[in-house]
Structure formats: structure tokens, C-alpha cells
Amino acid sequence: MSSRNCVARRLIIRPGGIGDCILSLPAIEYLRADETEVWVPSAIVPLIRCAEARAIRSTGIDLLGLPGVEPPPGLIAKLRSFESIVSWYGANRAEFRERTGAIGLPFQFMDALPEPGAKTHAADFFLKQVGGQGFAVPRIECGRAVRGDFAAIHPFSGSRRKNWPLERFREIAARLEMPVRWCAGPEEALDNAVRFDNLYELGCWLASARVYIGNDSGITHLAAAVGAPVVAIFGPTDPVVWAPRGERVSVVCGDSLDEVWVDEVLAAAHRWPATV
């Protein structure tokens, strides 16, 4: 992979969930050229602070390679304007790779996920893919957050199998020696929850929490990336590969979520004093 300093114009295309995209931020930062565009899912656009960002769906690139379908006018010319296109998009779509190759576009395709059974952290894997080295820590700057005396709890994730039982979160909330503010996404059912339409605004709010507690989820990765003290609860997924990265992250895990106990999570939350 060429150094970022050797390319004047580069396009980076990164589909995926919130957590996958956040874990790719060190790789995206490493790839920055003199002029850089980043195409990501629409929800991720506000989190890209280092370059111009566009929603993948708005570009029409999903039509490229579909039989009998013409891409939007100007898309090919737009893609040709880049000297380098690093794409986690289309790696598993043979027709897409064939079409971009036939046109002669400068695509370099990356595997969207680490190999099953791998023991390399995903952030390190994505960074190494593009030529970087070292311990990759996603960071999203929110300015100087004023630490509040409250715990933020997000009891959901993208998969039910990764959700610690809600009643255990409620027990945690009852036993914490600080106010609790619950947060949820637009489609997550939870009464009196704090909700943000913009992930960057959510992240900056999370950065003000004394502690954040959540499942293996994109929002937990977001909390870690903005510098909040984080307690991440893991069960079926491997924290060696998928744990959030940050200076103030504790992971509580078990072979199953039923084996993660309230006292363990409570002890991890109490590691973070109000001054952290």
C-alpha cells in the first residue's frame, strides 16, 4: 500500500456497522492524502472528522456492476479523478470487482472483517491491511468535555445474542452511587431514554459521562473513541478481537452473558472516579 504522502487524491470506502467503521478510523487516518474523500454509511458521516465524507448510498456506487443497470451520470468520472481508491466495499462482490477492473479504476480491495478465529484485534488488522503498524486506538475529538456526575447506560446492540439481560442493567442502575441516564437509538424501545439522531452529538454527550456501561456494540466503541470511561460487557464475541480500544476501557466477559454477574460489572464501573 502506498504511503499517504505519495498520493494527491484518495478515496476511501468503508461500509459496515458503527463498530466496524469506528475500528477502521486509525486506518482511515493513516490513508489520508493531500485530498481525501471517505464514503461511509450515512450514520457514520458525522464521525469522519479528518476528511470530506459522503454517504455511500448517495453516490450510486451500489449500482456499479449490476447487470443491465447504468451507474449515475458522473460516477465513473468521479471515481477516475482519484489516484487511489481503497475500498472495504465490494470485496465480496465479484461482479463489482470485475466491473471496476474492466473500467481501469484504481481500486484496492480490503477484507471487511478479520479471518474467523484470528487473534489480532480488528483495529490493528484494519491498520495493517493498509500498510500501518502499531497499536491502533480509534479517537474522535469532541473538544474538552466537562465530566458530569452521571452514568450513561446503553443496554442494546446490533444483535440480541450480544445483549446482557435488561433486568441486570436495571439492577446496576439501582446500585450505582450516581445518577443514571439511559440512552437508546431511534428504534430501540426504552422509556425516558436520551436519544440523538447524530452519532457525533451522541459521542460528545457520552464523553461527558463519569462512566459508560454497555454491551458489545457500536455505541460502546463510540464511547471509548471519545474518551469516556467504559465498561464493556462481552459474551459470545471474542474481546481479544472486538473489545473497544481506549485509555479508560474495562471489559467484563464470560463464556456466555449469563455468566457475567452484576457485582463484576459494578466493580468495574467503580474503578472510574469522578475526576477521571
Coordinates of C-alpha atoms in Angstrom, one line a residue:
M1 CA 0.0 0.0 0.0
S2 CA 1.4 3.4 -1.0
S3 CA 2.2 5.9 1.7
R4 CA -0.4 8.6 2.2
N5 CA 2.3 11.2 1.3
C6 CA 2.7 9.7 -2.2
V7 CA -0.9 10.2 -3.3
A8 CA -2.6 13.6 -4.0
R9 CA -6.2 12.4 -4.2
R10 CA -7.5 9.3 -2.5
L11 CA -11.0 7.8 -2.0
I12 CA -11.7 5.5 1.0
I13 CA -14.9 3.5 1.0
R14 CA -15.8 1.8 4.3
P15 CA -19.2 0.1 4.7
G16 CA -20.3 -1.8 7.8
G17 CA -21.7 -1.3 11.2
I18 CA -20.9 1.5 13.6
G19 CA -18.3 -0.6 15.5
D20 CA -16.6 -1.8 12.3
C21 CA -16.3 1.7 11.0
I22 CA -15.0 3.1 14.3
L23 CA -12.4 0.4 14.5
S24 CA -11.3 1.4 11.0
L25 CA -10.7 5.0 11.9
P26 CA -6.9 4.6 12.6
A27 CA -6.6 3.0 9.1
I28 CA -8.6 5.9 7.5
E29 CA -6.4 8.4 9.3
Y30 CA -3.2 6.6 8.1
L31 CA -4.5 6.7 4.5
R32 CA -5.1 10.5 4.4
A33 CA -3.7 12.1 1.3
D34 CA -3.4 15.8 0.2
E35 CA -7.1 15.5 -0.7
T36 CA -9.2 12.7 0.7
E37 CA -12.8 11.7 0.5
V38 CA -14.4 9.0 2.7
W39 CA -17.6 7.2 1.7
V40 CA -19.3 5.5 4.6
P41 CA -22.9 4.6 5.8
S42 CA -25.0 7.7 6.3
A43 CA -25.0 7.4 10.1
I44 CA -21.2 7.4 10.1
V45 CA -20.7 10.6 8.1
P46 CA -20.7 12.9 11.2
L47 CA -17.9 10.7 12.8
I48 CA -15.5 11.3 10.0
R49 CA -13.6 14.4 11.1
C50 CA -10.4 14.1 9.1
A51 CA -11.7 14.4 5.6
E52 CA -14.8 15.2 3.5
A53 CA -17.3 12.4 4.0
R54 CA -20.3 11.2 1.9
A55 CA -23.0 8.6 2.5
I56 CA -22.3 5.5 0.3
R57 CA -25.9 5.3 -0.8
S58 CA -25.9 8.9 -2.1
T59 CA -23.1 8.2 -4.5
G60 CA -24.9 5.4 -6.5
I61 CA -21.8 3.2 -6.3
D62 CA -24.1 0.3 -5.3
L63 CA -25.4 0.2 -8.9
L64 CA -22.0 -0.3 -10.4
G65 CA -21.6 -3.8 -11.7
L66 CA -25.3 -4.7 -11.6
P67 CA -26.3 -6.4 -14.8
G68 CA -28.2 -4.1 -17.2
V69 CA -28.0 -1.2 -14.8
E70 CA -26.2 2.0 -15.7
P71 CA -24.5 3.9 -12.8
P72 CA -25.5 7.5 -12.2
P73 CA -24.1 10.1 -14.6
G74 CA -20.7 11.4 -13.4
L75 CA -19.9 8.5 -11.1
I76 CA -17.3 6.9 -13.3
A77 CA -15.7 10.3 -13.9
K78 CA -15.7 11.0 -10.2
L79 CA -14.0 7.7 -9.5
R80 CA -11.4 8.3 -12.2
S81 CA -10.5 11.6 -10.5
F82 CA -8.8 9.7 -7.7
E83 CA -5.3 8.3 -7.9
S84 CA -6.1 5.7 -5.3
I85 CA -9.3 4.1 -4.1
V86 CA -9.0 1.9 -1.0
S87 CA -12.3 0.0 -0.6
W88 CA -13.7 -2.3 2.0
Y89 CA -16.8 -2.1 -0.2
G90 CA -17.3 -4.7 -2.9
A91 CA -14.6 -7.1 -1.7
N92 CA -17.1 -9.9 -1.8
R93 CA -18.9 -8.8 -4.9
A94 CA -17.2 -10.5 -7.9
E95 CA -19.3 -8.5 -10.4
F96 CA -18.3 -5.2 -8.8
R97 CA -14.6 -6.1 -8.8
E98 CA -14.8 -7.2 -12.4
R99 CA -16.6 -4.0 -13.5
T100 CA -14.1 -1.7 -11.7
G101 CA -11.2 -3.7 -13.2
A102 CA -12.6 -3.6 -16.7
I103 CA -13.0 0.2 -16.5
G104 CA -9.5 0.5 -15.2
L105 CA -10.4 2.2 -11.9
P106 CA -7.6 2.3 -9.2
F107 CA -9.3 0.1 -6.7
Q108 CA -7.5 -1.8 -3.9
F109 CA -9.9 -4.1 -2.1
M110 CA -9.6 -4.9 1.6
D111 CA -11.2 -7.7 3.6
A112 CA -14.1 -6.2 5.6
L113 CA -13.5 -8.5 8.6
P114 CA -10.6 -10.4 10.2
E115 CA -10.4 -14.0 9.4
P116 CA -12.6 -16.3 11.6
G117 CA -10.5 -17.5 14.6
A118 CA -8.0 -14.7 14.2
K119 CA -6.5 -13.4 17.4
T120 CA -5.4 -10.0 16.1
H121 CA -7.5 -7.0 17.3
A122 CA -9.7 -5.7 14.5
A123 CA -8.3 -2.2 14.7
D124 CA -4.8 -3.5 14.3
F125 CA -5.9 -5.7 11.5
F126 CA -7.5 -2.9 9.5
L127 CA -4.5 -0.6 10.1
K128 CA -2.0 -3.3 9.0
Q129 CA -4.1 -4.0 5.8
V130 CA -3.3 -0.5 4.6
G131 CA 0.3 -0.6 5.5
G132 CA 0.3 0.9 9.0
Q133 CA 1.8 -0.6 12.1
G134 CA 1.3 -0.4 15.9
F135 CA -1.4 -0.4 18.5
A136 CA -4.4 1.2 16.8
V137 CA -6.7 3.3 19.0
P138 CA -9.7 4.9 17.4
R139 CA -10.1 8.5 18.5
I140 CA -12.9 11.0 17.9
E141 CA -12.3 14.5 19.2
C142 CA -15.2 16.3 20.9
G143 CA -13.4 19.2 22.3
R144 CA -12.9 19.5 26.0
A145 CA -15.8 17.6 27.6
V146 CA -16.9 18.6 31.0
R147 CA -17.2 15.4 33.0
G148 CA -20.6 15.0 34.6
D149 CA -21.5 13.0 37.7
F150 CA -23.7 10.5 35.9
A151 CA -23.5 7.0 34.4
A152 CA -24.7 6.5 30.8
I153 CA -26.1 3.1 30.1
H154 CA -26.9 1.7 26.6
P155 CA -28.4 -1.8 27.1
F156 CA -28.7 -2.7 23.4
S157 CA -26.6 -3.8 20.4
G158 CA -27.0 -4.9 16.8
S159 CA -27.7 -8.5 17.9
R160 CA -29.9 -9.8 20.7
R161 CA -27.3 -12.5 21.4
K162 CA -24.9 -9.8 22.5
N163 CA -27.4 -8.1 24.9
W164 CA -26.8 -8.6 28.6
P165 CA -30.3 -9.1 30.2
L166 CA -32.0 -5.8 30.7
E167 CA -33.0 -6.6 34.3
R168 CA -29.3 -6.8 35.2
F169 CA -28.7 -3.4 33.7
R170 CA -31.6 -2.2 35.8
E171 CA -30.0 -3.7 38.9
I172 CA -26.8 -2.0 38.1
A173 CA -28.6 1.3 37.8
A174 CA -30.3 0.8 41.1
R175 CA -27.0 0.1 42.9
L176 CA -24.7 2.7 41.3
E177 CA -23.9 5.6 43.6
M178 CA -24.6 8.3 41.0
P179 CA -27.5 9.3 38.7
V180 CA -28.1 7.1 35.7
R181 CA -29.1 8.3 32.2
W182 CA -30.2 5.6 29.8
C183 CA -29.6 6.1 26.1
A184 CA -31.0 4.3 23.1
G185 CA -31.2 4.5 19.3
P186 CA -34.2 5.8 17.4
E187 CA -35.7 2.3 17.0
E188 CA -34.8 0.9 20.4
A189 CA -37.7 0.7 22.8
L190 CA -36.7 2.2 26.2
D191 CA -38.8 4.7 28.2
N192 CA -37.2 8.1 29.1
A193 CA -34.0 7.4 27.1
V194 CA -31.7 10.1 25.8
R195 CA -31.7 9.9 22.0
F196 CA -29.6 11.6 19.4
D197 CA -30.1 11.5 15.6
N198 CA -26.5 12.4 15.1
L199 CA -23.8 10.0 16.3
Y200 CA -21.2 12.7 16.7
E201 CA -23.5 14.6 19.1
L202 CA -24.2 11.3 20.9
G203 CA -20.5 10.7 21.2
C204 CA -19.8 14.2 22.7
W205 CA -22.6 13.6 25.2
L206 CA -21.1 10.2 26.2
A207 CA -17.7 11.9 26.6
S208 CA -19.2 13.9 29.5
A209 CA -20.3 10.8 31.4
R210 CA -18.5 9.7 34.6
V211 CA -18.8 6.1 33.3
Y212 CA -20.5 4.4 30.3
I213 CA -21.8 0.8 30.6
G214 CA -22.9 -1.1 27.5
N215 CA -22.8 -4.3 25.5
D216 CA -20.5 -5.3 22.7
S217 CA -22.0 -2.7 20.4
G218 CA -21.1 0.2 18.1
I219 CA -22.2 2.7 20.7
T220 CA -19.7 1.2 23.2
H221 CA -17.0 1.6 20.6
L222 CA -18.2 5.2 20.2
A223 CA -18.0 5.9 23.9
A224 CA -14.4 4.5 24.0
A225 CA -13.4 6.5 21.0
V226 CA -14.5 9.8 22.5
G227 CA -12.6 9.1 25.7
A228 CA -15.4 8.2 28.1
P229 CA -14.6 5.7 30.9
V230 CA -16.1 2.5 29.5
V231 CA -17.3 -0.8 30.9
A232 CA -18.0 -3.2 28.0
I233 CA -19.9 -6.4 28.6
F234 CA -18.9 -9.3 26.3
G235 CA -20.3 -12.8 25.9
P236 CA -20.4 -14.6 22.6
T237 CA -17.8 -12.5 20.7
D238 CA -14.1 -12.5 21.4
P239 CA -12.9 -9.4 23.2
V240 CA -9.3 -10.1 22.0
V241 CA -10.5 -9.2 18.5
W242 CA -13.5 -6.9 19.2
A243 CA -13.1 -5.1 22.5
P244 CA -13.3 -1.3 22.4
R245 CA -10.0 0.4 22.5
G246 CA -9.2 3.3 24.7
E247 CA -7.2 4.5 27.7
R248 CA -10.2 4.0 30.1
V249 CA -11.8 0.8 29.0
S250 CA -12.7 -2.2 31.2
V251 CA -14.1 -5.4 29.6
V252 CA -16.2 -7.8 31.7
C253 CA -16.7 -11.1 29.9
G254 CA -17.9 -14.7 30.4
D255 CA -18.3 -17.8 28.2
S256 CA -21.9 -16.6 28.0
L257 CA -23.7 -13.5 29.0
D258 CA -25.5 -15.5 31.7
E259 CA -22.1 -15.9 33.4
V260 CA -21.5 -12.1 33.6
W261 CA -22.6 -11.0 37.1
V262 CA -23.9 -7.7 38.3
D263 CA -21.2 -7.5 41.0
E264 CA -18.4 -7.8 38.4
V265 CA -19.9 -5.0 36.3
L266 CA -20.5 -2.8 39.3
A267 CA -16.9 -3.3 40.5
A268 CA -15.6 -2.3 37.0
A269 CA -17.8 0.8 37.0
H270 CA -16.5 1.9 40.4
R271 CA -12.9 1.9 39.1
W272 CA -13.5 5.2 37.5
P273 CA -13.7 8.1 40.0
A274 CA -15.4 11.4 39.2
T275 CA -12.1 13.0 38.4
V276 CA -11.0 10.6 35.6

